[in-house]
Structures are given as C-alpha cells and as structure tokens.
Coordinates of C-alpha atoms in Angstrom, one line a residue:
M768 CA 17.5 1.5 18.1
A769 CA 15.7 -0.8 14.8
N770 CA 14.5 0.9 11.8
V771 CA 10.8 -0.2 11.0
A772 CA 9.2 -1.4 7.6
V773 CA 5.4 -1.1 7.5
I774 CA 3.2 -3.0 5.1
G775 CA 0.1 -4.0 4.6
A776 CA -1.0 -7.5 5.0
Q777 CA -4.1 -7.8 3.2
W778 CA -5.5 -6.3 -0.1
G779 CA -4.4 -3.1 1.0
D780 CA -6.7 -0.2 2.5
E781 CA -5.8 -2.0 6.0
G782 CA -4.9 1.5 7.6
K783 CA -1.4 2.2 7.0
G784 CA -1.9 5.7 6.8
K785 CA -2.8 6.0 10.4
I786 CA 0.0 3.7 11.9
V787 CA 2.9 5.3 9.5
D788 CA 1.6 8.8 10.8
W789 CA 1.6 7.4 14.6
L790 CA 5.2 6.3 13.9
A791 CA 6.3 8.9 12.0
E792 CA 6.6 11.2 15.2
R793 CA 9.2 9.3 16.3
A794 CA 11.4 8.7 13.0
D795 CA 14.0 10.9 11.6
V796 CA 13.1 9.9 8.1
V797 CA 10.2 8.4 6.0
V798 CA 10.8 6.4 2.8
R799 CA 8.2 5.0 0.2
F800 CA 9.8 2.2 -1.5
Q801 CA 7.6 0.8 -4.2
G802 CA 4.2 1.5 -5.9
G803 CA 3.0 4.8 -7.5
H804 CA -0.3 7.0 -7.1
N805 CA -2.3 4.2 -7.1
A806 CA -1.4 4.1 -3.5
G807 CA -4.1 6.0 -0.9
H808 CA -3.2 6.8 2.6
T809 CA -5.6 8.5 5.0
L810 CA -4.4 10.7 7.7
V811 CA -6.8 12.3 10.2
I812 CA -5.1 15.0 12.3
G813 CA -7.3 17.0 14.4
D814 CA -9.9 18.3 12.4
K815 CA -8.1 18.0 9.1
V816 CA -8.1 14.8 6.6
Y817 CA -5.2 14.4 4.2
K818 CA -5.6 11.8 1.3
L819 CA -1.9 11.0 0.1
S820 CA -1.3 8.7 -3.0
L821 CA 2.5 9.4 -3.9
L822 CA 4.1 11.3 -1.0
P823 CA 5.3 9.4 2.2
S824 CA 3.1 10.0 5.1
G825 CA 5.4 11.5 7.1
I826 CA 5.5 14.4 4.8
V827 CA 2.4 16.0 6.8
R828 CA 4.2 16.2 10.1
G829 CA 7.5 17.8 8.4
T830 CA 9.5 14.5 9.0
P831 CA 11.9 14.0 6.2
S832 CA 10.3 12.2 3.7
V833 CA 12.0 10.0 0.5
I834 CA 10.6 8.7 -2.8
G835 CA 12.5 5.6 -3.3
N836 CA 14.3 4.0 -6.6
G837 CA 11.4 1.4 -6.4
V838 CA 8.7 3.7 -6.7
V839 CA 7.7 4.7 -10.4
L840 CA 6.5 8.7 -10.3
D841 CA 4.1 10.6 -12.3
P842 CA 5.7 14.3 -12.1
W843 CA 2.4 15.8 -12.9
A844 CA 0.7 13.7 -9.9
L845 CA 3.3 14.5 -7.8
K846 CA 2.8 18.5 -8.4
A847 CA -0.9 18.2 -8.0
E848 CA -0.4 16.7 -4.6
V849 CA 2.4 19.0 -3.3
E850 CA 0.0 21.7 -4.3
K851 CA -3.1 20.0 -2.9
L852 CA -1.2 20.0 0.5
R853 CA -0.2 23.4 0.6
D854 CA -3.7 24.4 0.4
Q855 CA -4.3 22.5 3.4
G856 CA -1.2 24.1 5.1
V857 CA 1.5 21.8 4.4
D858 CA 4.5 23.5 3.0
V859 CA 6.7 20.5 1.1
T860 CA 10.0 21.9 0.0
P861 CA 13.7 20.0 -0.9
D862 CA 14.2 20.1 2.8
T863 CA 11.3 17.8 3.6
L864 CA 11.0 15.6 0.4
K865 CA 13.9 14.0 -1.3
I866 CA 13.4 11.8 -4.9
A867 CA 15.5 9.1 -5.9
D868 CA 17.0 10.5 -9.3
T869 CA 16.6 6.4 -10.6
C870 CA 12.7 6.5 -10.1
P871 CA 11.0 5.7 -13.7
L872 CA 8.7 8.3 -14.6
I873 CA 4.7 7.6 -15.5
L874 CA 4.3 9.1 -18.8
P875 CA 0.9 10.2 -20.4
F876 CA 0.8 7.5 -23.0
H877 CA 1.4 4.8 -19.8
R878 CA -1.9 6.5 -18.7
D879 CA -3.3 5.7 -22.2
L880 CA -2.1 2.3 -22.3
D881 CA -3.5 1.3 -18.8
A882 CA -6.8 2.4 -19.8
L883 CA -7.1 1.2 -23.4
R884 CA -5.8 -2.4 -22.0
E885 CA -8.3 -2.8 -18.9
D886 CA -11.5 -1.3 -21.4
A887 CA -10.6 -4.4 -24.1
S888 CA -10.3 -6.8 -21.3
G889 CA -13.9 -7.7 -21.1
A890 CA -14.3 -10.2 -18.3
G891 CA -10.5 -10.6 -17.9
K892 CA -10.0 -7.1 -16.2
I893 CA -8.0 -7.0 -13.4
G894 CA -9.1 -3.9 -11.7
T895 CA -6.2 -1.5 -12.6
T896 CA -6.5 2.2 -11.3
R897 CA -5.5 3.1 -15.0
R898 CA -2.7 5.8 -13.5
G899 CA 0.0 3.9 -16.0
I900 CA 1.6 2.0 -13.0
G901 CA 1.9 -1.2 -14.7
P902 CA 3.2 0.1 -18.0
A903 CA 5.8 2.3 -16.3
Y904 CA 6.8 -0.8 -14.5
E905 CA 7.0 -2.7 -17.6
D906 CA 9.2 0.1 -19.3
K907 CA 11.6 -0.1 -16.5
V908 CA 12.0 -4.1 -16.6
G909 CA 12.1 -3.6 -20.8
R910 CA 15.0 -0.9 -20.0
R911 CA 13.5 1.5 -22.2
A912 CA 12.3 3.9 -19.0
I913 CA 13.1 7.5 -18.6
R914 CA 14.1 8.2 -15.1
V915 CA 13.6 11.1 -13.0
C916 CA 17.5 12.0 -13.5
D917 CA 16.9 12.4 -17.3
L918 CA 15.0 15.3 -16.5
A919 CA 18.3 17.0 -16.2
N920 CA 19.4 16.1 -19.6
L921 CA 16.4 16.1 -21.9
D922 CA 18.4 17.4 -24.9
A923 CA 20.4 13.8 -24.7
I924 CA 17.6 11.4 -24.3
G925 CA 16.6 10.8 -28.1
P926 CA 17.9 6.9 -28.1
Q927 CA 15.7 6.3 -25.2
V928 CA 12.5 8.4 -26.5
D929 CA 13.4 6.1 -29.9
R930 CA 13.2 2.7 -27.7
L931 CA 10.3 3.8 -25.9
A932 CA 8.6 4.6 -29.4
A933 CA 9.4 1.3 -31.0
H934 CA 7.7 -0.6 -28.4
H935 CA 4.6 1.7 -27.4
D936 CA 3.6 3.1 -31.1
A937 CA 3.2 -0.6 -32.0
L938 CA 0.8 -1.1 -28.9
R939 CA -0.9 2.0 -29.8
A940 CA -1.7 1.3 -33.5
G941 CA -3.0 -2.2 -32.2
F942 CA -5.6 -0.1 -30.5
G943 CA -6.0 2.3 -33.4
Q944 CA -4.0 5.1 -31.6
P945 CA -1.7 7.5 -33.4
P946 CA 2.2 7.4 -32.6
I947 CA 3.7 9.3 -29.4
D948 CA 4.2 12.6 -30.0
R949 CA 7.6 12.7 -29.2
E950 CA 8.0 16.6 -29.3
G951 CA 4.7 17.2 -27.5
L952 CA 6.4 14.7 -24.7
L953 CA 9.7 16.3 -24.7
N954 CA 7.7 19.7 -24.3
E955 CA 5.8 18.5 -21.4
L956 CA 8.7 17.0 -19.8
R957 CA 10.5 20.2 -20.0
D958 CA 7.8 22.3 -18.4
I959 CA 7.7 19.8 -15.4
A960 CA 11.2 19.5 -14.8
G961 CA 12.1 22.6 -13.0
F962 CA 9.3 21.6 -10.7
V963 CA 10.7 18.1 -9.7
L964 CA 14.3 18.7 -10.3
P965 CA 15.0 20.8 -6.4
F966 CA 13.6 17.7 -4.8
V967 CA 16.0 15.1 -6.6
Q968 CA 19.0 13.7 -5.2
P969 CA 20.9 10.0 -4.8
V970 CA 18.6 9.0 -2.1
W971 CA 20.6 5.6 -1.4
K972 CA 23.3 7.8 -0.4
M973 CA 21.7 10.1 2.3
L974 CA 19.6 7.1 3.7
N975 CA 22.8 4.9 4.0
E976 CA 24.6 8.1 6.1
A977 CA 21.5 8.8 7.9
R978 CA 21.8 5.0 9.1
S979 CA 25.3 5.2 9.9
R980 CA 24.6 8.3 12.2
G981 CA 22.1 6.3 13.9
R982 CA 19.1 8.0 12.5
R983 CA 15.6 5.8 12.9
I984 CA 14.4 4.9 9.3
L985 CA 10.5 4.3 8.9
F986 CA 10.0 2.4 5.4
E987 CA 6.4 2.9 4.3
G988 CA 4.9 0.4 1.8
A989 CA 2.0 0.9 -0.6
Q990 CA -0.5 -1.5 -1.1
G991 CA -0.3 -5.1 0.7
V992 CA 1.1 -8.2 0.5
L993 CA -1.9 -10.1 -1.1
L994 CA -1.4 -7.7 -4.1
D995 CA 2.5 -8.5 -4.3
I996 CA 3.1 -9.4 -7.9
D997 CA 5.1 -12.6 -6.9
H998 CA 3.1 -13.6 -3.8
G999 CA -0.2 -12.1 -4.3
T1000 CA -3.5 -13.4 -5.9
Y1001 CA -2.2 -13.3 -9.5
P1002 CA -3.1 -11.9 -12.1
F1003 CA -5.0 -9.6 -9.5
V1004 CA -2.4 -7.9 -7.9
T1005 CA -0.3 -4.9 -8.5
S1006 CA 2.9 -4.2 -10.7
S1007 CA 5.4 -4.4 -8.1
N1008 CA 6.9 -6.4 -4.9
T1009 CA 4.9 -5.2 -1.8
V1010 CA 6.5 -7.5 0.7
S1011 CA 9.2 -6.3 3.1
G1012 CA 12.3 -7.2 1.3
T1013 CA 11.3 -4.7 -1.5
A1014 CA 12.3 -2.0 1.3
A1015 CA 15.7 -2.7 0.9
S1016 CA 16.1 -2.5 -3.0
G1017 CA 13.4 0.1 -3.3
S1018 CA 15.6 2.3 -1.1
G1019 CA 19.3 1.4 -1.7
M1020 CA 19.9 -0.2 1.6
G1021 CA 20.8 -3.6 2.5
P1022 CA 18.3 -5.9 3.8
G1023 CA 19.7 -5.7 7.1
A1024 CA 18.7 -2.2 7.5
V1025 CA 15.0 -3.0 7.6
G1026 CA 14.6 -4.2 11.1
F1027 CA 11.4 -4.4 12.7
V1028 CA 8.6 -5.5 9.9
L1029 CA 5.3 -4.0 10.9
G1030 CA 2.4 -5.8 8.9
I1031 CA -1.1 -3.9 9.0
A1032 CA -4.2 -6.0 9.0
K1033 CA -8.0 -4.8 9.6
A1034 CA -9.7 -7.0 12.2
Y1035 CA -11.5 -8.4 9.0
T1036 CA -10.8 -8.3 5.5
T1037 CA -11.5 -5.9 2.4
R1038 CA -10.8 -5.8 -1.3
V1039 CA -11.1 -3.5 -3.9
G1040 CA -11.7 -4.4 -7.3
S1041 CA -11.7 -7.8 -9.0
G1042 CA -10.0 -11.2 -7.8
P1043 CA -10.8 -14.0 -5.2
F1044 CA -11.8 -13.3 -1.9
P1045 CA -12.4 -16.6 -0.1
S1046 CA -14.0 -15.0 3.2
E1047 CA -16.1 -12.5 1.3
Q1048 CA -19.8 -11.8 2.8
E1049 CA -22.0 -10.7 0.0
N1050 CA -24.8 -10.2 2.3
E1051 CA -26.0 -8.1 5.5
I1052 CA -23.1 -8.9 7.1
G1053 CA -20.5 -7.6 4.3
E1054 CA -22.7 -4.4 4.2
R1055 CA -22.8 -4.1 8.1
L1056 CA -18.8 -3.9 7.9
G1057 CA -18.6 -1.8 5.0
T1058 CA -21.1 0.6 6.1
R1059 CA -19.3 0.7 9.8
G1060 CA -15.9 0.8 8.3
H1061 CA -16.6 3.3 5.7
E1062 CA -15.3 1.1 3.1
F1063 CA -14.3 3.1 0.0
G1064 CA -11.2 3.2 -2.0
T1065 CA -9.0 6.3 -1.1
V1066 CA -7.8 6.9 -4.7
T1067 CA -10.5 5.1 -6.6
G1068 CA -13.9 6.1 -4.5
R1069 CA -15.0 2.3 -5.1
K1070 CA -16.7 0.3 -2.8
R1071 CA -14.8 -2.1 -0.8
R1072 CA -15.9 -5.7 -0.6
C1073 CA -16.2 -7.0 3.0
G1074 CA -15.7 -10.2 4.7
W1075 CA -14.2 -12.1 7.8
L1076 CA -10.8 -12.2 9.1
D1077 CA -9.2 -14.8 6.6
A1078 CA -6.3 -16.1 8.9
V1079 CA -5.1 -18.3 6.5
L1080 CA -4.0 -15.4 4.0
L1081 CA -2.8 -13.4 7.0
R1082 CA -0.6 -16.3 8.3
Q1083 CA 1.0 -16.7 4.4
S1084 CA 1.6 -12.6 4.6
V1085 CA 3.5 -12.9 7.9
A1086 CA 5.4 -16.0 6.5
V1087 CA 6.5 -14.4 3.1
S1088 CA 7.2 -11.1 4.1
G1089 CA 8.8 -12.0 7.5
I1090 CA 6.2 -10.0 9.8
T1091 CA 7.7 -9.4 13.3
G1092 CA 4.6 -8.1 14.6
I1093 CA 0.8 -6.9 13.1
A1094 CA -0.9 -3.5 13.9
L1095 CA -4.7 -4.5 14.1
T1096 CA -6.6 -1.5 13.1
K1097 CA -10.5 -1.0 12.7
L1098 CA -11.0 -3.4 15.8
D1099 CA -14.6 -1.3 16.6
V1100 CA -16.1 -2.1 13.4
L1101 CA -16.7 -5.5 15.0
D1102 CA -18.3 -3.9 18.2
G1103 CA -22.1 -5.4 18.7
F1104 CA -21.8 -8.6 16.8
D1105 CA -23.4 -11.2 18.8
E1106 CA -20.7 -13.8 16.7
I1107 CA -17.6 -13.5 14.8
Q1108 CA -15.7 -15.9 12.4
V1109 CA -12.6 -16.1 11.2
C1110 CA -11.4 -18.5 8.4
T1111 CA -8.9 -21.0 9.5
G1112 CA -8.7 -23.2 6.4
Y1113 CA -10.1 -24.3 2.8
R1114 CA -11.7 -27.4 1.6
L1115 CA -10.6 -28.1 -2.1
R1116 CA -12.2 -30.7 -3.8
G1117 CA -12.6 -32.7 -0.5
E1118 CA -9.1 -32.1 0.7
V1119 CA -8.3 -29.6 3.5
L1120 CA -5.4 -27.1 2.7
D1121 CA -3.9 -24.6 5.4
Y1122 CA -2.8 -22.4 2.9
Y1123 CA -4.1 -20.6 -0.2
P1124 CA -3.4 -22.3 -3.7
A1125 CA -1.4 -20.6 -6.5
S1126 CA -3.5 -21.4 -9.6
A1127 CA -6.6 -19.4 -10.0
P1128 CA -8.8 -22.5 -10.9
D1129 CA -7.9 -23.6 -7.4
Q1130 CA -8.3 -20.2 -5.8
A1131 CA -11.9 -19.9 -7.4
A1132 CA -12.9 -23.7 -6.3
V1133 CA -11.6 -23.5 -2.1
E1134 CA -14.4 -23.0 0.2
P1135 CA -13.4 -21.7 3.5
M1136 CA -13.7 -23.1 6.8
Y1137 CA -14.7 -21.0 9.6
E1138 CA -14.2 -20.8 13.5
T1139 CA -17.1 -18.8 15.1
M1140 CA -16.2 -16.8 18.4
E1141 CA -18.4 -14.8 20.5
G1142 CA -18.8 -11.2 19.7
W1143 CA -19.1 -8.2 22.4
S1144 CA -21.6 -5.6 23.0
E1145 CA -19.4 -2.8 24.5
S1146 CA -17.7 -0.2 22.5
T1147 CA -13.9 -0.5 21.8
F1148 CA -14.0 3.0 20.2
G1149 CA -11.4 5.5 20.7
A1150 CA -10.1 2.7 23.5
R1151 CA -5.8 3.7 24.4
S1152 CA -5.3 0.4 26.7
W1153 CA -6.0 -3.2 27.3
A1154 CA -7.9 -2.0 30.5
E1155 CA -10.5 0.0 28.2
L1156 CA -11.0 -3.2 25.8
P1157 CA -13.9 -6.0 26.4
A1158 CA -12.7 -9.4 27.6
Q1159 CA -14.3 -11.1 24.5
A1160 CA -12.4 -8.3 22.2
I1161 CA -9.4 -9.4 24.2
K1162 CA -9.9 -12.7 23.4
Y1163 CA -10.4 -12.5 19.8
I1164 CA -7.0 -11.1 19.1
R1165 CA -5.4 -13.3 21.1
R1166 CA -6.9 -16.1 19.2
V1167 CA -6.1 -14.3 15.9
E1168 CA -2.4 -14.0 17.1
E1169 CA -2.5 -17.9 17.6
L1170 CA -4.1 -18.4 14.2
I1171 CA -1.9 -16.3 12.2
Q1172 CA 1.6 -17.6 14.3
C1173 CA 2.5 -13.7 15.2
P1174 CA 2.1 -11.3 17.8
V1175 CA -0.1 -8.1 17.9
A1176 CA 2.2 -5.4 18.4
L1177 CA -0.2 -2.4 18.1
V1178 CA -4.1 -2.1 18.0
S1179 CA -6.0 0.7 16.3
T1180 CA -9.4 1.8 17.5
S1181 CA -10.4 4.8 15.4
P1182 CA -8.9 7.0 12.9
E1183 CA -7.5 9.4 15.2
R1184 CA -3.6 8.7 15.4
E1185 CA -4.0 8.6 19.5
D1186 CA -6.5 6.1 19.6
T1187 CA -3.8 3.5 19.2
I1188 CA -3.0 0.7 22.1
L1189 CA 0.7 -0.1 22.2
V1190 CA 1.5 -3.7 22.8
R1191 CA 5.2 -3.8 21.7
D1192 CA 7.5 -0.6 20.5
P1193 CA 8.9 -1.6 16.9
F1194 CA 11.2 0.9 17.2
A1195 CA 12.7 -0.5 20.3
D1196 CA 13.4 -3.9 18.9

C-alpha cells in the first residue's frame, strides 16, 4: 500500500481539509510537514464544522497526527486551537498528537515584525496573514531560531537569545520599537513549555518505524503549489516550500516514503490576497463563483478572488510537484452556467506561451487565452458516482485531464466527506 501526500495545486483554499479527512479514516498516521497556523483547513462532519490552522486534519477523527519539523510552531496558537477543539468535543492528547522536537518556534516579536513590515510596504504589500510565519522561517535559515526542544532547557538558551536579539533589536529600532524584552520572553516560554512538552518527541524516528511496519502515512500540505517560495508567483508567496518534495524533508523521511501525490484543485480558481491571477473574473461571473462557493479565507476571513480554471498553472503545478492524480473539488459550484471557460494558454507581447513566466513584469503582461465549453443545468451537488453526473460535467472533467496532463482521482461535490466520487484509490497504488 502506498503512502499519500496531499498538496494544494493552486493558491491554497482548494478543499484539502475535506479530502484529508476523507483519506485519514484509512490512514494510520497523518503528518503536517510545512507552513504554520497561516493555513486554514475546514472539516464538515455531520452538523459540526471544525476549522483547523495548525493541527493535522486527522486529529478530529482520532487518527494519530504529527506536526513535522518543517512546520513553524506558535505554541500559544497551538494551545488555543487544542482548547477550541476540546470545547467541540475533540480531546487532543499526547497519544493522538506528536510534535517534532526540531520545529522552530514562532515568537511574539515575529508577529510584531510581520505586521510592521506589511504596514510599511504600501503598494508592495504581499498579503501576509501577519502571524509571524515568514520571520520565523527567516530565523530558522539564519540559524538563530529557538526550537521546540529548547523549551526543555530554557536556562541554557542565553546564546540563542543573544543571536536573536542582535538581529531583531536592530530591525525593531528601524520601526521605532523597543528592544526585545528578554526576561519577558523567557517567562512566556516557561509558562507555555509545560503545555507543549508532553507532545514532543523525535517524530522522524516514530515515522520511520511506522513505515517499516507497513503503516499507511498521509502527508498533509498547507497552502498550495502556486504559493511555493521557489515555484509560486513570487514575491506573493508563502515562506516555505509547498511542493510534495517537502513532505520528505519536513517530516524526516526519505523521498521514497512519499508515494502517491494527490493534488487538490477546485473546478475553478481562487486566490486570497495580493498577487497575479490571469484568469480572475472581476465581474458578475467572479461574484457568482464566490457567492456559490462561499469563498472566504478560513484563517483571514478575507473574500477570495475568483476566476475560471487556469489549466496552464495547474499543469505547471502537476509538473513541479510530481502530482500523480488530482482531486477536483467544488464541481457543484459550476452547476447552471450556460458556458464554462478554461484558460489554456497566454499571449505575451504577441507570443503564445504554454507556461506561466517567472518575472513579475511578464506575469502582469500576460493575457489569458480561453477555451469555451458547454455548461450543464442539472445539479451535481452531493453526487457520489459518475452515473449521477451530467454528461457535460463528465466532458468538462475529461477535458481538464487532457489539458493538465494528469488524471482526476477524486471528485468532490459538496463539503460533506461522503459526497466524493472515487476514481482511483491513492492508497492502493
């Protein structure tokens, strides 16, 4: 049986939470391998709605869940999320949640710096969630991060605090802010350490042992490929690699452990925040997609920008992330459109491109080329088999497969976990 990595194939918000929840019932372990609490996964189980930011989606069903070393961890956000779930009847314990001892911590001054930079950027705003994720990753790469394992040895981290302060005090002074309160920081860490430490262990060891016993491992990505720090629409990206290769490095397992790569994509396209969006529809069509799809960010609450499916960008995501199959979500949102368009290429200064260029000026200048398909009037909402889909909806799916050069493995037709059409079983490969 294959392990499965689930990643967003667009700009995030593709419906990964439902798909991971659907798969988690058959997995033995679920692993978050990158990002922070800027991610937003919504699970609908019966009459309850769970909104997760940091915890792996498997936690709601009691599937053993892991926060891997590739994640940056805000311990106070973790505690708040655990307590919120407890209020909803889900008890998170050290038996169900494991946290990598090498996760870098998001600290209060990371959040401060994130907001100060964004406010000072004017027209250059990236659209950060202001939660400190970027500055925490910078400190990780700069070798000055305080990590989860340090919570057990706070009396010995003076040199690390010195490195942090040397960097951040200068930045804070530039924004007219006082230096880091070192003793205050240490007191906050002492207060939270007792909550975090029972969950902590070398998860790379646990995961490799699980693999050697033939356990099914489900890797859960955050954000989407188009927000990848290397392969996304830079600089309007997140601060981590969101491609499937990070499942290996962000969990402490080799690349051979990843297995089937399931890319999640909406039947149309959305984006939250700033950045290029070639197929965006700033018109009645975009409003209709947004209204029918309830398009608001799980974490930020911001209204999502909406447009037609961009097959060029999706094909690019398939290539750079080694996607084996696509889970196509929110097909029902397209119900009732007389015509549906799909972006199949771009024009750039008279030249036709079958890929999205890297430079910002070129990205701003491309003009989308569309293929128009006949829509369908019948409802696909809640469909659980091909036989329940209108012929035109099936034709749309098949054409998307051709354009993105990747098969559709799952089709989701509502937020309910059971309203899913299984075409190809990721765990069986």
